[in-house]
Every structure is written in C-alpha cells, then in structure tokens.
Amino acid sequence: QVQLVESGGGLVQPGGSLRLSCAASGRIRSIGLMRWYRQAPGKQRELVADITSGGSESYTDSVKGRFTISRDDAKNTMYLQMNSLKPEDTAVYYCNFRIKLLGITYENVYWGQGTQVTVSS
C-alpha cells in the first residue's frame, strides 16, 4: 500500500510565504501526474496546481505568479512554494498522486490527509 504524508502548513500573515511538501512511501515503481488541491470551509475542493512526470506545470488563475509547484522523483516528493499569500488562500491543502506500484501496469490515485494553511493578520 501507499502512504502520502504532507507537511509545511501553518499560520502566516498576508504577504508571507510557506512551503508545502508531500512525500509518498510504499512499493512504488513510478509516479505520474502530481497535483495540489485545496478546500476552504463551505466550498468545493479545487485544483491548485499540477506537474507532469516530464516537469510541465499548470496553475489555477488565482495563484499564477505566486505559487510554484515542483517535484523530486528520487525522493517521491512534491512541493508547493507559496509566496505573497492572501487571506483567500486559507484552506486545507491536499496532495494527489497517480502511482504505479511494483509489478502493476496501471496507475491508481492516492490522496494525502491534508494540511491546514491559514493566512491571517
């Protein structure tokens, strides 16, 4: 089985920065698409950013120019550098990986447990 562990969340003032990490463990052959989602109270979960196995990045319009997604395949880890944070960025952030297990030809989808990001003065 696969476990995804997130870290780096916390409380930050508007204009500040945080760096989130998500590390996968288990009998992993490869990881394809890596994604960050977030969910604010009373709202639907939304896609924030994703990065392909080839390193191509995509962002939702509200975070373009402020957030940067990256990956380190040697560590089975994804990162989200968040700069110029705004109160509307407050949410629980979830990582989502598409993973091929050893001996398995197809990808399955795995979720982290979520980490709270609060932007407030």
Coordinates of N, CA and C in Angstrom, one line a residue:
Q1 N 0.8 -1.2 0.0 CA 0.0 0.0 0.0 C 0.9 1.2 0.0
V2 N 0.3 2.4 -0.3 CA 0.9 3.6 -0.4 C 0.4 4.6 0.6
Q3 N 1.4 5.4 1.2 CA 1.0 6.4 2.1 C 1.6 7.7 1.6
L4 N 0.8 8.8 1.7 CA 1.2 10.1 1.3 C 1.2 11.0 2.6
V5 N 2.3 11.6 2.9 CA 2.4 12.4 4.1 C 2.8 13.8 3.7
E6 N 1.9 14.8 4.2 CA 2.1 16.2 3.9 C 2.7 16.9 5.1
S7 N 3.4 18.0 4.8 CA 4.0 18.8 5.9 C 4.1 20.2 5.4
G8 N 4.3 21.2 6.3 CA 4.6 22.6 6.0 C 3.5 23.5 6.2
G9 N 2.3 23.1 6.5 CA 1.2 24.0 6.7 C 1.4 24.8 8.0
G10 N 0.6 25.8 8.2 CA 0.6 26.6 9.4 C 0.0 27.9 9.2
L11 N 0.2 28.8 10.2 CA -0.3 30.2 10.2 C 0.7 31.2 9.7
V12 N 0.3 32.0 8.8 CA 1.2 33.0 8.2 C 0.4 34.3 8.0
Q13 N 1.1 35.4 8.0 CA 0.5 36.7 7.8 C 0.3 37.0 6.3
P14 N -0.6 37.8 5.9 CA -0.8 38.2 4.5 C 0.6 38.7 3.9
G15 N 0.9 38.3 2.7 CA 2.2 38.7 2.1 C 3.3 37.7 2.5
G16 N 3.1 36.8 3.4 CA 4.1 35.9 3.8 C 4.2 34.7 2.9
S17 N 5.1 33.7 3.3 CA 5.3 32.5 2.4 C 5.3 31.3 3.2
L18 N 4.9 30.2 2.6 CA 5.0 28.8 3.1 C 5.5 27.9 2.0
R19 N 6.1 26.8 2.4 CA 6.5 25.7 1.5 C 5.9 24.4 2.0
L20 N 5.0 23.8 1.2 CA 4.4 22.5 1.5 C 5.1 21.4 0.8
S21 N 5.2 20.2 1.5 CA 5.8 19.1 1.0 C 4.8 17.9 1.0
C22 N 4.9 17.0 0.1 CA 4.1 15.7 0.1 C 5.0 14.6 -0.3
A23 N 5.3 13.6 0.6 CA 6.2 12.5 0.3 C 5.4 11.2 0.3
A24 N 5.6 10.4 -0.7 CA 5.0 9.1 -0.9 C 5.9 8.0 -0.5
S25 N 5.4 6.9 0.2 CA 6.1 5.8 0.5 C 5.3 4.5 0.2
G26 N 6.0 3.4 0.0 CA 5.4 2.2 -0.4 C 6.2 1.5 -1.5
R27 N 5.6 0.4 -2.1 CA 6.3 -0.3 -3.2 C 5.9 0.4 -4.5
I28 N 6.6 1.5 -4.7 CA 6.3 2.4 -5.8 C 7.3 2.1 -7.0
R29 N 6.7 2.0 -8.2 CA 7.5 1.9 -9.4 C 7.7 3.2 -10.0
S30 N 6.7 4.0 -10.1 CA 6.8 5.4 -10.7 C 5.6 6.2 -10.3
I31 N 5.8 7.5 -10.3 CA 4.7 8.4 -10.1 C 4.5 9.3 -11.3
G32 N 3.3 9.4 -11.8 CA 3.0 10.2 -13.0 C 2.6 11.6 -12.5
L33 N 1.3 12.0 -12.8 CA 0.9 13.3 -12.5 C 0.8 13.5 -11.0
M34 N 1.4 14.7 -10.5 CA 1.3 15.1 -9.1 C 0.4 16.4 -9.1
R35 N -0.5 16.4 -8.1 CA -1.4 17.6 -8.0 C -1.6 18.1 -6.6
W36 N -1.8 19.4 -6.5 CA -2.2 20.0 -5.2 C -3.6 20.5 -5.4
Y37 N -4.5 20.1 -4.4 CA -5.8 20.6 -4.3 C -5.9 21.4 -3.0
R38 N -7.0 22.2 -2.9 CA -7.3 22.9 -1.6 C -8.8 23.0 -1.5
Q39 N -9.3 23.0 -0.2 CA -10.7 23.1 0.1 C -10.8 24.1 1.3
A40 N -11.5 25.2 1.0 CA -11.9 26.2 2.0 C -13.2 25.8 2.7
P41 N -13.5 26.3 3.9 CA -14.8 26.0 4.5 C -16.0 26.4 3.7
G42 N -16.9 25.5 3.5 CA -18.1 25.8 2.8 C -17.9 25.8 1.3
K43 N -16.8 25.4 0.8 CA -16.5 25.4 -0.7 C -16.1 24.1 -1.2
Q44 N -16.2 23.8 -2.5 CA -15.8 22.6 -3.1 C -14.3 22.5 -3.2
R45 N -13.7 21.3 -3.2 CA -12.3 21.2 -3.4 C -11.9 21.6 -4.8
E46 N -10.8 22.4 -4.9 CA -10.4 22.9 -6.2 C -9.0 22.5 -6.5
L47 N -8.7 22.3 -7.8 CA -7.3 22.0 -8.2 C -6.5 23.3 -8.2
V48 N -5.3 23.3 -7.5 CA -4.5 24.5 -7.4 C -3.4 24.5 -8.4
A49 N -2.7 23.3 -8.5 CA -1.5 23.2 -9.4 C -1.3 21.7 -9.7
D50 N -0.7 21.5 -10.8 CA -0.2 20.1 -11.1 C 1.1 20.1 -11.9
I51 N 1.8 19.0 -11.9 CA 3.1 18.9 -12.6 C 3.2 17.5 -13.1
T52 N 3.5 17.3 -14.4 CA 3.6 16.1 -15.0 C 4.9 15.4 -14.7
S53 N 5.0 14.1 -15.1 CA 6.3 13.4 -15.0 C 7.4 14.0 -15.7
G54 N 7.1 14.8 -16.8 CA 8.1 15.5 -17.6 C 8.4 16.9 -17.1
G55 N 7.7 17.3 -16.0 CA 8.0 18.6 -15.4 C 7.2 19.8 -15.9
S56 N 6.2 19.5 -16.7 CA 5.3 20.6 -17.1 C 4.3 21.0 -16.0
E57 N 4.2 22.3 -15.8 CA 3.5 22.9 -14.7 C 2.2 23.6 -15.1
S58 N 1.1 23.5 -14.4 CA -0.1 24.2 -14.6 C -0.6 24.8 -13.3
Y59 N -1.3 25.9 -13.4 CA -1.8 26.6 -12.2 C -3.2 27.2 -12.4
T60 N -4.0 27.2 -11.4 CA -5.2 27.9 -11.5 C -4.9 29.4 -11.5
D61 N -5.8 30.2 -12.1 CA -5.5 31.6 -12.3 C -5.2 32.4 -11.1
S62 N -5.9 32.1 -10.0 CA -5.8 32.8 -8.7 C -4.4 32.7 -8.1
V63 N -3.6 31.7 -8.5 CA -2.3 31.6 -7.8 C -1.2 31.8 -8.8
K64 N -1.4 32.0 -10.0 CA -0.4 32.2 -11.0 C 0.5 33.4 -10.6
G65 N 1.8 33.2 -10.7 CA 2.8 34.2 -10.4 C 3.1 34.2 -8.9
R66 N 2.4 33.5 -8.0 CA 2.6 33.5 -6.6 C 3.1 32.1 -6.1
F67 N 2.5 31.0 -6.7 CA 2.8 29.7 -6.3 C 3.7 29.0 -7.3
T68 N 4.6 28.1 -6.9 CA 5.4 27.3 -7.7 C 5.4 25.8 -7.3
I69 N 5.0 24.9 -8.2 CA 5.0 23.5 -7.9 C 6.3 22.9 -8.5
S70 N 6.8 21.9 -7.8 CA 8.0 21.2 -8.2 C 8.0 19.8 -7.7
R71 N 8.9 18.9 -8.2 CA 8.9 17.5 -7.8 C 10.3 17.0 -7.8
D72 N 10.6 16.0 -6.9 CA 11.9 15.4 -6.8 C 11.6 13.9 -6.9
D73 N 11.7 13.3 -8.0 CA 11.3 11.9 -8.2 C 12.2 10.9 -7.4
A74 N 13.5 11.3 -7.2 CA 14.3 10.5 -6.4 C 13.8 10.3 -5.0
K75 N 13.1 11.3 -4.5 CA 12.5 11.3 -3.1 C 11.0 11.0 -3.1
N76 N 10.4 10.8 -4.3 CA 9.0 10.6 -4.4 C 8.2 11.7 -3.7
T77 N 8.7 12.9 -3.9 CA 8.2 14.1 -3.2 C 7.8 15.2 -4.1
M78 N 6.7 15.9 -3.8 CA 6.2 17.1 -4.5 C 6.2 18.3 -3.5
Y79 N 6.4 19.5 -4.0 CA 6.5 20.7 -3.2 C 5.6 21.7 -3.8
L80 N 5.1 22.6 -2.9 CA 4.4 23.8 -3.3 C 5.0 25.0 -2.6
Q81 N 5.7 25.9 -3.3 CA 6.2 27.1 -2.7 C 5.1 28.2 -2.9
M82 N 4.6 28.8 -1.8 CA 3.6 29.7 -1.8 C 4.1 31.1 -1.3
N83 N 4.1 32.1 -2.2 CA 4.6 33.4 -1.8 C 3.4 34.4 -1.9
S84 N 3.6 35.6 -1.3 CA 2.6 36.6 -1.4 C 1.2 36.1 -1.0
L85 N 1.1 35.4 0.1 CA -0.1 34.7 0.5 C -1.2 35.7 0.8
K86 N -2.4 35.4 0.5 CA -3.6 36.2 0.7 C -4.6 35.5 1.7
P87 N -5.4 36.2 2.4 CA -6.4 35.5 3.2 C -7.3 34.5 2.4
E88 N -7.6 34.8 1.2 CA -8.4 33.8 0.4 C -7.6 32.5 0.1
D89 N -6.3 32.4 0.3 CA -5.6 31.2 0.2 C -5.8 30.2 1.4
T90 N -6.5 30.7 2.4 CA -6.8 29.9 3.6 C -7.6 28.7 3.2
A91 N -7.1 27.5 3.5 CA -7.8 26.2 3.1 C -7.0 25.1 3.7
V92 N -7.6 23.9 3.6 CA -6.8 22.6 3.8 C -6.3 22.2 2.4
Y93 N -5.0 22.0 2.3 CA -4.3 21.6 1.1 C -4.1 20.1 1.1
Y94 N -4.4 19.5 0.0 CA -4.3 18.1 -0.2 C -3.4 17.7 -1.4
C95 N -2.5 16.7 -1.2 CA -1.8 16.3 -2.4 C -2.5 15.0 -3.0
N96 N -2.2 14.8 -4.3 CA -2.9 13.8 -5.0 C -1.9 13.3 -6.1
F97 N -1.5 12.0 -6.0 CA -0.5 11.4 -6.9 C -1.2 10.3 -7.7
R98 N -0.8 10.1 -8.9 CA -1.1 9.0 -9.7 C 0.2 8.1 -9.7
I99 N 0.0 6.8 -9.2 CA 1.2 6.0 -8.8 C 1.0 4.6 -9.4
K100 N 2.1 4.1 -10.1 CA 2.2 2.7 -10.5 C 3.0 1.9 -9.4
L101 N 2.4 0.9 -8.9 CA 3.1 0.0 -7.9 C 3.9 -1.0 -8.6
L102 N 4.9 -1.5 -7.9 CA 5.8 -2.5 -8.5 C 5.0 -3.7 -8.9
G103 N 5.2 -4.1 -10.2 CA 4.5 -5.3 -10.7 C 3.1 -5.0 -11.3
I104 N 2.7 -3.7 -11.3 CA 1.4 -3.3 -11.7 C 1.5 -2.4 -12.9
T105 N 0.7 -2.6 -13.9 CA 0.8 -1.8 -15.2 C 0.0 -0.5 -15.2
Y106 N -1.0 -0.5 -14.4 CA -1.9 0.7 -14.4 C -1.6 1.6 -13.2
E107 N -2.0 2.9 -13.3 CA -1.9 3.9 -12.3 C -3.2 3.9 -11.4
N108 N -3.0 4.1 -10.1 CA -4.1 4.4 -9.2 C -3.9 5.8 -8.6
V109 N -4.9 6.3 -8.0 CA -4.9 7.7 -7.5 C -4.9 7.6 -5.9
Y110 N -4.0 8.3 -5.3 CA -3.8 8.4 -3.9 C -3.8 9.8 -3.4
W111 N -4.4 9.9 -2.2 CA -4.6 11.2 -1.5 C -3.8 11.3 -0.2
G112 N -3.3 12.5 0.1 CA -2.8 12.8 1.4 C -3.9 13.2 2.4
Q113 N -3.5 13.3 3.6 CA -4.5 13.6 4.7 C -4.9 15.0 4.8
G114 N -4.2 15.9 4.1 CA -4.5 17.3 4.2 C -3.6 18.1 5.2
T115 N -3.3 19.3 4.9 CA -2.6 20.2 5.9 C -3.2 21.5 5.8
Q116 N -3.4 22.1 7.0 CA -4.1 23.4 7.1 C -3.1 24.6 6.8
V117 N -3.6 25.5 6.0 CA -2.9 26.7 5.7 C -3.8 27.9 6.1
T118 N -3.4 28.7 7.0 CA -4.2 29.8 7.5 C -3.4 31.1 7.2
V119 N -4.0 32.1 6.5 CA -3.4 33.3 6.2 C -4.3 34.4 6.9
S120 N -3.7 35.0 7.9 CA -4.5 36.0 8.7 C -3.5 36.9 9.4
S121 N -4.0 38.2 9.6 CA -3.3 39.1 10.4 C -3.8 39.3 11.8

